[in-house]
Short mmCIF file of C-alpha atoms and ligand atoms in Angstrom, two decimals:
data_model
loop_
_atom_site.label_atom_id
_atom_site.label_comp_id
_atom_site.label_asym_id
_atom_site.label_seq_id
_atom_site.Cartn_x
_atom_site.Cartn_y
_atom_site.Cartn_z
CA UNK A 169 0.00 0.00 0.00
CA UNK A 170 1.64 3.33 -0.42
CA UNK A 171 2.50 7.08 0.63
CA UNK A 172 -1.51 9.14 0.57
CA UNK A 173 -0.66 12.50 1.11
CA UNK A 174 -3.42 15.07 1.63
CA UNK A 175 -2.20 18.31 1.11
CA UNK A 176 -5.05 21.46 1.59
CA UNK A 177 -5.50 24.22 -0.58
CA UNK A 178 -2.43 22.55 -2.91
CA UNK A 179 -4.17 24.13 -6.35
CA UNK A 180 -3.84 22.45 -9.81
CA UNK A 181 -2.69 25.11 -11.85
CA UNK A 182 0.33 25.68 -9.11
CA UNK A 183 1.73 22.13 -9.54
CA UNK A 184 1.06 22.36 -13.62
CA UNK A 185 3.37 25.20 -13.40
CA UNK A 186 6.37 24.51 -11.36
CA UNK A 187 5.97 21.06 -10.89
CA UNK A 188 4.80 18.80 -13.62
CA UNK A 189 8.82 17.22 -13.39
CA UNK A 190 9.10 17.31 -10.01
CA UNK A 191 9.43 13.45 -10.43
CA UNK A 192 9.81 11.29 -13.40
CA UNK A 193 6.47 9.61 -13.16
CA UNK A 194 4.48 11.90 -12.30
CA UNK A 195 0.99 12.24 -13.48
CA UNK A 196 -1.23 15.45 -12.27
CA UNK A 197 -4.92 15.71 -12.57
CA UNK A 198 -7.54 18.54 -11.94
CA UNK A 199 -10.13 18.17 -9.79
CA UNK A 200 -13.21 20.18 -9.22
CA UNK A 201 -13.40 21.28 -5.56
CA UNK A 202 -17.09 20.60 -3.83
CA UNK A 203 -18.96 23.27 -1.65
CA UNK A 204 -17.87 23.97 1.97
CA UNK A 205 -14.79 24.69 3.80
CA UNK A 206 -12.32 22.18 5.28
CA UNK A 207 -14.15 20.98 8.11
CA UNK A 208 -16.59 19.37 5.66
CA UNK A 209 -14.83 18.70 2.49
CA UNK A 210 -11.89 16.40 4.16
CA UNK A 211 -15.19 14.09 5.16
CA UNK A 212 -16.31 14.42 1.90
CA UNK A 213 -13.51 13.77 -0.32
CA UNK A 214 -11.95 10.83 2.14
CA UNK A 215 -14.60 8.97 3.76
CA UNK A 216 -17.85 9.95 1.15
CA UNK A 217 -19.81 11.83 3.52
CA UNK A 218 -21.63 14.75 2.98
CA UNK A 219 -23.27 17.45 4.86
CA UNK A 220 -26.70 15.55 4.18
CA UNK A 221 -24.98 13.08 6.60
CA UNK A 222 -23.09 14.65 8.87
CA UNK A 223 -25.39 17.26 9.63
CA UNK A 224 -23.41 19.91 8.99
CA UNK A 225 -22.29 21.99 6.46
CA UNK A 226 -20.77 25.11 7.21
CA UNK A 227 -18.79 25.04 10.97
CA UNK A 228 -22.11 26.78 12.76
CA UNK A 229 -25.60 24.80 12.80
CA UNK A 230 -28.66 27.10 13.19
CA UNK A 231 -29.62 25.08 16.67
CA UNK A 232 -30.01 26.65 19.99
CA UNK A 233 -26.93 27.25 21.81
CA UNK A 234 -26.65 24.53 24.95
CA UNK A 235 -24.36 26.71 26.83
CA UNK A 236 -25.75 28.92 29.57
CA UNK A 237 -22.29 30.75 29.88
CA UNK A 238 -22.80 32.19 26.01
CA UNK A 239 -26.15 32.57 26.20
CA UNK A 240 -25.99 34.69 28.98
CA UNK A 241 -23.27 36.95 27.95
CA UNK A 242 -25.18 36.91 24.33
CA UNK A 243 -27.91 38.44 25.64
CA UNK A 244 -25.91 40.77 28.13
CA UNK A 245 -23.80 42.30 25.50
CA UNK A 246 -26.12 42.79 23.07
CA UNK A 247 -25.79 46.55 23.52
CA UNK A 248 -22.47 46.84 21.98
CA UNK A 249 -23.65 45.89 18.41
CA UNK A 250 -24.66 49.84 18.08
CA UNK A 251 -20.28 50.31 17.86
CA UNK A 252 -19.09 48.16 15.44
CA UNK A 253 -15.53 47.34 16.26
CA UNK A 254 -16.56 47.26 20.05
CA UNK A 255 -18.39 44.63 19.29
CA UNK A 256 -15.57 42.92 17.10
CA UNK A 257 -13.36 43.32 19.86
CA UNK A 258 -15.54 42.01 22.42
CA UNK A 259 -15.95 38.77 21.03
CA UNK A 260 -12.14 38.29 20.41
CA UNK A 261 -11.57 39.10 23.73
CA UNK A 262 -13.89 36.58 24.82
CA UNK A 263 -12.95 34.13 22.50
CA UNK A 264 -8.98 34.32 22.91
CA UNK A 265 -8.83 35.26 26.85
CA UNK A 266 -11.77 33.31 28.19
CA UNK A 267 -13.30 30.51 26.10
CA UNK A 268 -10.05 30.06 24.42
CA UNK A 269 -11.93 29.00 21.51
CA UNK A 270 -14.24 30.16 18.03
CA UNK A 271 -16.65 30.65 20.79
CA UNK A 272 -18.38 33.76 19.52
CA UNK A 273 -16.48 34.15 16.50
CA UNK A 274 -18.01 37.11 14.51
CA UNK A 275 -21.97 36.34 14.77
CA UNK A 276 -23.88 39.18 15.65
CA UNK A 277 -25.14 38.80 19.58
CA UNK A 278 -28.53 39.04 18.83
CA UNK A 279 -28.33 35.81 16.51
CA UNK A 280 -25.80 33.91 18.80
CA UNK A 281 -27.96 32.03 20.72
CA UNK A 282 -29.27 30.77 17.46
CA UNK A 283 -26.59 28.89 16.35
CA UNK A 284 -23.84 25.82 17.51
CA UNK A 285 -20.61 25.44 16.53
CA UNK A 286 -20.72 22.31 14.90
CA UNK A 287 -17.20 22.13 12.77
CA UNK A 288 -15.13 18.34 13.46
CA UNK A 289 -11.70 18.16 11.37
CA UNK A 290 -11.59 14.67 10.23
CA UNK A 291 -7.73 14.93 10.82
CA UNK A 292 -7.54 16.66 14.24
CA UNK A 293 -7.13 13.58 16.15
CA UNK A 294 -7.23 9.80 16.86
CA UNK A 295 -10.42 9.33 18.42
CA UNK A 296 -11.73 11.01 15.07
CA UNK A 297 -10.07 9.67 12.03
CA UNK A 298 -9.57 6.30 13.99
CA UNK A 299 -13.08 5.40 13.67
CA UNK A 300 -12.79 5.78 9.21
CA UNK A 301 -11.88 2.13 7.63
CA UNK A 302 -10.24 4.25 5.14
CA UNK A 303 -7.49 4.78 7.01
CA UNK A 304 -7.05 1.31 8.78
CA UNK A 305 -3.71 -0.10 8.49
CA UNK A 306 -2.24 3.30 7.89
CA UNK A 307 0.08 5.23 10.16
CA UNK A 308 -1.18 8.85 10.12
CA UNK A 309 0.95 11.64 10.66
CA UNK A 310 -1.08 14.88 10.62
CA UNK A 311 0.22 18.58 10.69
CA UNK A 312 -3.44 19.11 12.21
CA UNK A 313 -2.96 17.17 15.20
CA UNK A 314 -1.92 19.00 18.22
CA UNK A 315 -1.07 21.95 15.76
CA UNK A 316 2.79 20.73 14.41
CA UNK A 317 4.69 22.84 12.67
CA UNK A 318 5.79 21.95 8.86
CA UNK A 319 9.09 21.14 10.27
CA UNK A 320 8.04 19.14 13.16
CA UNK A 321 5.23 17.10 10.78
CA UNK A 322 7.93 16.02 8.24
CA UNK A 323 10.65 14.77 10.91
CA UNK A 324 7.82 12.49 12.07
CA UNK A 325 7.04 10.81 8.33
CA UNK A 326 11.05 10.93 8.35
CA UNK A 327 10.92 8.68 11.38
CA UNK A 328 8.23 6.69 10.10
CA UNK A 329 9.76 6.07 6.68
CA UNK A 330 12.90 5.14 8.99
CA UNK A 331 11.44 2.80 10.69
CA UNK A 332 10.35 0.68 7.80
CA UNK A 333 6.63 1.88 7.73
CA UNK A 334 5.19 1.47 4.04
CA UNK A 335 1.33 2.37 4.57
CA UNK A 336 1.59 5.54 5.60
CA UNK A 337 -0.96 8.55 5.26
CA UNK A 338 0.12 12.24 5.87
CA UNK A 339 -1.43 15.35 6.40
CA UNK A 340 -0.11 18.83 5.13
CA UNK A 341 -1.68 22.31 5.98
CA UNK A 342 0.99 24.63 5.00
CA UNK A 343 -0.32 25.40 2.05
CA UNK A 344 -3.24 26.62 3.13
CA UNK A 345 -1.95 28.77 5.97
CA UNK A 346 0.32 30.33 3.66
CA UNK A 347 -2.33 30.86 0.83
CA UNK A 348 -4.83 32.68 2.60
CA UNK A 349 -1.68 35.34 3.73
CA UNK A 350 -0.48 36.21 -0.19
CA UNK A 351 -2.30 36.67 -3.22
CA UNK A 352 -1.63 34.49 -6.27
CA UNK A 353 1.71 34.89 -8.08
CA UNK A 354 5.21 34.92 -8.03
CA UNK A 355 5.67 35.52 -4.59
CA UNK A 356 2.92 32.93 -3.46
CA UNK A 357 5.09 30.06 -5.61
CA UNK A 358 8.30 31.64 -4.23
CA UNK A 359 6.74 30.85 -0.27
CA UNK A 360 5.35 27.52 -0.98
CA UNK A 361 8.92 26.56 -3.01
CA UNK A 362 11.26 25.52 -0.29
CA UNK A 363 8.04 23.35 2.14
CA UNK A 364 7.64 21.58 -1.83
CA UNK A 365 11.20 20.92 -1.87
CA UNK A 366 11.69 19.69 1.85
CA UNK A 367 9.03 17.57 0.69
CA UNK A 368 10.85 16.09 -1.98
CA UNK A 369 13.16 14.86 -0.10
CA UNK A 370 11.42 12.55 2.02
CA UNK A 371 9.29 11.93 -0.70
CA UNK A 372 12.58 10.38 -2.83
CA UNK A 373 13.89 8.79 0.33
CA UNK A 374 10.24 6.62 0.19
CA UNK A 375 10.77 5.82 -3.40
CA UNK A 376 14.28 5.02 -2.98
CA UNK A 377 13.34 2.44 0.54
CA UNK A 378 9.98 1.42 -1.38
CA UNK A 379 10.65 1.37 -5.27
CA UNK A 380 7.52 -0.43 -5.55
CA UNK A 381 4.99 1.85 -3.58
CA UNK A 382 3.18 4.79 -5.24
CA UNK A 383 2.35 8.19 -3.81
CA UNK A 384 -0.78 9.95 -3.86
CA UNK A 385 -1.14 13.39 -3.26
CA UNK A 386 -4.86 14.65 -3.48
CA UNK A 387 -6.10 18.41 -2.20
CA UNK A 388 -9.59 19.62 -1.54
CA UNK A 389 -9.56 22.68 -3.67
CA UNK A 390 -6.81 25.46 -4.43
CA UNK A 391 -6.60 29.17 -3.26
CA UNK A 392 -7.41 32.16 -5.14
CA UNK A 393 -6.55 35.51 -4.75
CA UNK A 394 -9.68 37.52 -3.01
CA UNK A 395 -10.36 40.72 -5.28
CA UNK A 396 -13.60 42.30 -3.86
CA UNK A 397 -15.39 42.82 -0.84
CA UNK A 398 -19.57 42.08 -1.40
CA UNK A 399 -22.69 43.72 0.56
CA UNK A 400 -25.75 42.89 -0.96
CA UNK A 401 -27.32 45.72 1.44
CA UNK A 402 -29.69 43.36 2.30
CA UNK A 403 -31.54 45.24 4.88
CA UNK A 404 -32.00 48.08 2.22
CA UNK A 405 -34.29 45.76 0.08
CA UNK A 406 -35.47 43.27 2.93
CA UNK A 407 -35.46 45.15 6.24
CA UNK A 408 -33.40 44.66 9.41
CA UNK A 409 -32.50 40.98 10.00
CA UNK A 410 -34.72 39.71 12.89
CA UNK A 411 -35.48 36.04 14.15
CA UNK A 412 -38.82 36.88 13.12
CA UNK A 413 -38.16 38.08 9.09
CA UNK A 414 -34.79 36.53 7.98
CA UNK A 415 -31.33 35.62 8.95
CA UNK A 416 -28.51 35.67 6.57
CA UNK A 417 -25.58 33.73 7.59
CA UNK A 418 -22.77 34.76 6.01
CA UNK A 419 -19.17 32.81 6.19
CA UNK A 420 -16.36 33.99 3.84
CA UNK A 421 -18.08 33.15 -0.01
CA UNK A 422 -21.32 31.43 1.29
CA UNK A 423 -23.98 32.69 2.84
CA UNK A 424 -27.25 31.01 4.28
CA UNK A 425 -30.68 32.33 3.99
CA UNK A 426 -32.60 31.69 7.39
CA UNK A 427 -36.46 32.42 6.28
CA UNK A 428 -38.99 33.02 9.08
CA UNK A 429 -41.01 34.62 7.29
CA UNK A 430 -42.22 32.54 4.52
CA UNK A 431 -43.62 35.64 2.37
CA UNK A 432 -39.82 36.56 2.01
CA UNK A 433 -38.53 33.59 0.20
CA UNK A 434 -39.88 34.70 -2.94
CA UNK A 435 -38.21 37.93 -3.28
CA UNK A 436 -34.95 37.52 -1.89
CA UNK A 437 -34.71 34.46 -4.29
CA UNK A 438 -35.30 36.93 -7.11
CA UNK A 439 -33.17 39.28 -5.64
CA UNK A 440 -30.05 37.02 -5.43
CA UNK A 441 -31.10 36.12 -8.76
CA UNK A 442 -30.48 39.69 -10.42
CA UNK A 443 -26.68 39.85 -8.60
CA UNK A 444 -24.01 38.06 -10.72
CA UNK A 445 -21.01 38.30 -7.85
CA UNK A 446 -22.66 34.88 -6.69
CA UNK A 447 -24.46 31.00 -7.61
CA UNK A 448 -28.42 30.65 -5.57
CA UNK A 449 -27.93 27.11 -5.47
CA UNK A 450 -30.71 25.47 -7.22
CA UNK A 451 -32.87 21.91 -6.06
CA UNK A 452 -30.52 20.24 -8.22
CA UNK A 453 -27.18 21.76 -6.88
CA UNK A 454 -28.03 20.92 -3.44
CA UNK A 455 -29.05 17.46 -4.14
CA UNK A 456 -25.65 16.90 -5.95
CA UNK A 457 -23.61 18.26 -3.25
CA UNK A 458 -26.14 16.68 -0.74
CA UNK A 459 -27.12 19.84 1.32
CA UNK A 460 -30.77 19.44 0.78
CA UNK A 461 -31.56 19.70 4.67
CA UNK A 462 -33.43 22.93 4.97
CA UNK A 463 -30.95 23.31 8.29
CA UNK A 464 -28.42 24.46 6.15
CA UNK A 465 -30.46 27.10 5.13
CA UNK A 466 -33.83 27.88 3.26
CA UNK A 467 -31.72 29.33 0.52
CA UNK A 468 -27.63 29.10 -0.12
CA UNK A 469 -25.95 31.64 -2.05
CA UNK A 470 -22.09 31.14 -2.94
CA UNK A 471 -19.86 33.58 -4.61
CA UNK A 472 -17.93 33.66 -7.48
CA UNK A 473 -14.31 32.75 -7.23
CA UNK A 474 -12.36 36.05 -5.74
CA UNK A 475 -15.37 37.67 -3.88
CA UNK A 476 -15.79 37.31 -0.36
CA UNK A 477 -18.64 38.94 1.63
CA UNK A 478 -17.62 42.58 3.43
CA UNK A 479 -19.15 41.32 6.62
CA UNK A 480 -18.07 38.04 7.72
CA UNK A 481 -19.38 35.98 10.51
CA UNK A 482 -16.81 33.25 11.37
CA UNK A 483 -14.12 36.26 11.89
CA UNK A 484 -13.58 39.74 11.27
CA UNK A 485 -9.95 40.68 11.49
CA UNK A 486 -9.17 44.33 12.49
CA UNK A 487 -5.72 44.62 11.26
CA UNK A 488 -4.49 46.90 8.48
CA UNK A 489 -4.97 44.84 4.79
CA UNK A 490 -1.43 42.33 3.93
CA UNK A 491 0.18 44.58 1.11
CA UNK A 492 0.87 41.06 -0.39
CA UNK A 493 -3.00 40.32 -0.50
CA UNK A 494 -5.11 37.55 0.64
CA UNK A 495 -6.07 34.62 -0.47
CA UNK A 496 -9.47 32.24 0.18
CA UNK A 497 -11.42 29.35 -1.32
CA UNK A 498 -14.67 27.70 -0.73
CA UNK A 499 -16.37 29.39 -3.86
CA UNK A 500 -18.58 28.42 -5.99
CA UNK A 501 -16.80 25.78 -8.20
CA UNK A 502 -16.74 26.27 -11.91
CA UNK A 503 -14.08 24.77 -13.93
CA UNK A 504 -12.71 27.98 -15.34
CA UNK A 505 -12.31 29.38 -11.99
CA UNK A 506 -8.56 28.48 -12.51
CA UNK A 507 -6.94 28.96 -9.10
CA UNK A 508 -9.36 27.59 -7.41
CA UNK A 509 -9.34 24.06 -8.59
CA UNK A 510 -7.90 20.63 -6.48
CA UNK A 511 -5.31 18.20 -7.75
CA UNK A 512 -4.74 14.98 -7.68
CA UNK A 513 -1.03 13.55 -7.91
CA UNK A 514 0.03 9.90 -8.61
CA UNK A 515 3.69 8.99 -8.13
CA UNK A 516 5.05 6.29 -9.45
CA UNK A 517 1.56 4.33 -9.59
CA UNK A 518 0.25 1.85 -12.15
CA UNK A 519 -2.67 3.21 -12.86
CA UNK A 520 -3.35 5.90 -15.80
CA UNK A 521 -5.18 9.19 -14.23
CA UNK A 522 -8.23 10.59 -15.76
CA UNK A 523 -7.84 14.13 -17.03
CA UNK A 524 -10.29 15.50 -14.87
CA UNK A 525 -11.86 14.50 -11.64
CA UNK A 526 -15.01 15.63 -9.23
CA UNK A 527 -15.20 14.13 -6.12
CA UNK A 528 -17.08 10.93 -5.97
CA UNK A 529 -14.64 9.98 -8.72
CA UNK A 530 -11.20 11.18 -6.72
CA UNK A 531 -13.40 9.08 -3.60
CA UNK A 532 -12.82 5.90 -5.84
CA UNK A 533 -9.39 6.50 -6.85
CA UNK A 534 -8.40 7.01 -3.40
CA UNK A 535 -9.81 4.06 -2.35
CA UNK A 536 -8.36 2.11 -4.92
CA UNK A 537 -5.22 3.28 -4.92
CA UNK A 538 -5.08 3.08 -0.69
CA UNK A 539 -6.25 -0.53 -1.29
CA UNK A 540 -9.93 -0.30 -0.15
CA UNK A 541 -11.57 -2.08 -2.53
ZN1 ZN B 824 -8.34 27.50 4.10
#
């Protein structure tokens, strides 16, 4: 069985670039990424399940929150929403002092006590992945797991290699850490150059120990650079947003419609409808990414790749914009939304990649190739 390497927000069009020799049997394929952010997609792409199972599809479920604590101070400090960054600060105070924890995140108080944090990384720990057949008879090394650091991640598959280990499954977050702090380009390659090359290394002293084992290297989308800022003034065409009327949740590039009031679905629908920085998601969308449950939303509206939404509730940093950019993901997925798109990497493998893959189709090859069949 061989090296599976999952490597987040590793784009396609990066490793077409600057690394279609990085060995001599290399084949790279694109894949299409799927809707949600990493705590959802690593489920999806690894062990086939989708928000329709899990329950969840962005990190926050609209379900009453069980904590008194947070409720209390929810409703306490609801004042401050009339000053902006007082209220931004508030909750990061909270969050980083006290609950030590996304705890309050950016949501607005009045809405708090309407929603759960929800979000499980598939790759945080033991107790989690443990319980996926996918990875049983695999030694996992994750960079997720008790937060490592690139260096400290690698001298452990080092070790591992070293120690005669074959069936080995790693997990890489660098690249996503470093893509969301530069914008696409030169000096986004330049940064993700020498972790590639470290890399390398280890990945040659596999090959050279295990001349027979392949390597897979699969992503769950890419990272694009993040060009505008979106406000679909809602409350200018639907009123204030109340428990009673409507509640948009709104997350980076998706945002999900809350209807109370059923008279509104109509025209907000047709609304979204008339704005082209964004995808409504249609029946048949949400069937094929399985997000049908109305609990993810009466109505989902993603953006296009590069626009993110001005007011973000899963964080709102107060810092001065990077001069070098920023970049994000978890748009709506088109195939000509370049940057944006996965890969999937065979080393050394027998078996001939398809041009192009989705996700249920990279969910085969994995399993395949990692000898689940
Ligand atoms: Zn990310």
């Amino acid at each position: 069985m061989p090296l599976s390497i999952f490597i987040d927000a590793l784009p396609y069009n990066e490793m077409k670039l600057n690394y279609s020799n990085w060995f001599d049997n290399i084949q790279i394929s694109e894949m299409l990424p799927n809707i949600a952010y990493s705590s959802s997609l690593h489920w999806q792409l690894y062990c086939n399940k989708y928000p329709d199972d899990r329950g969840v599809f962005v990190d926050w479920v609209k379900e009453k929150e069980p904590k008194k604590s947070v409720r209390f101070l929810s409703t306490i400090l609801r004042p401050l929403e009339c000053f902006d960054k007082l209220s931004v600060i508030s909750k990061k105070v909270l969050d980083r002092k006290i609950y030590r924890k996304n705890t309050f995140a950016n949501i607005p108080y009045r809405f708090r006590n309407e929603f759960t944090e929800k979000s499980k990384y598939l790759f945080w720990n033991k107790k989690i992945y443990g319980q996926e057949p996918i990875f049983d008879g695999y030694t996992v090394i994750s960079q997720d797991e008790g937060h490592l650091s690139f260096d400290e991640t690698v001298s452990k598959l080092n070790a591992s290699i070293e120690d005669g280990n074959k069936n080995i499954f790693l997990v890489l977050s660098f690249a996503d850490a470093l893509g969301h702090l530069c914008r696409r380009g030169e000096k986004y390659s330049a940064r993700l150059k020498p972790y590639m090359a470290e890399l390398k290394t280890l990945l040659d002293k596999y090959l050279t120990i295990n001349p027979k084992e392949s390597i897979l290297i699969v992503s769950d989308h890419g990272m694009s650079t993040v060009n505008k800022k979106i406000d679909l003034q809602l409350g200018k065409h639907f009123g204030k947003q109340t428990k009673k009327t409507y509640i948009a949740y709104s997350d980076s590039a998706i945002m999900c419609f809350f209807i109370e009031d059923k008279k509104l679905i109509e025209p907000i629908k047709e609304y979204l409808l008339t704005r082209e920085e964004g995808h409504l998601l249609t029946e048949d969308d949400r069937a094929f990414y399985k997000v049908t449950d109305r609990k993810f939303g009466d109505l989902i509206y993603i953006l296009k790749e590069g626009n993110v939404f001005a007011n973000n509730w899963f964080g709102k940093s107060l810092k001065k914009p990077n001069p070098d950019g920023s970049g994000m993901h978890g748009f709506w997925p088109e195939w000509t939304s370049y940057d944006q798109n996965a890969t999937v990497i065979l080393i050394n493998g027998e078996e001939k990649l398809e041009e192009k893959y989705i996700y249920p189709s990279a969910h085969q090859l994995i399993k395949r190739v990692m000898g689940k069949e």
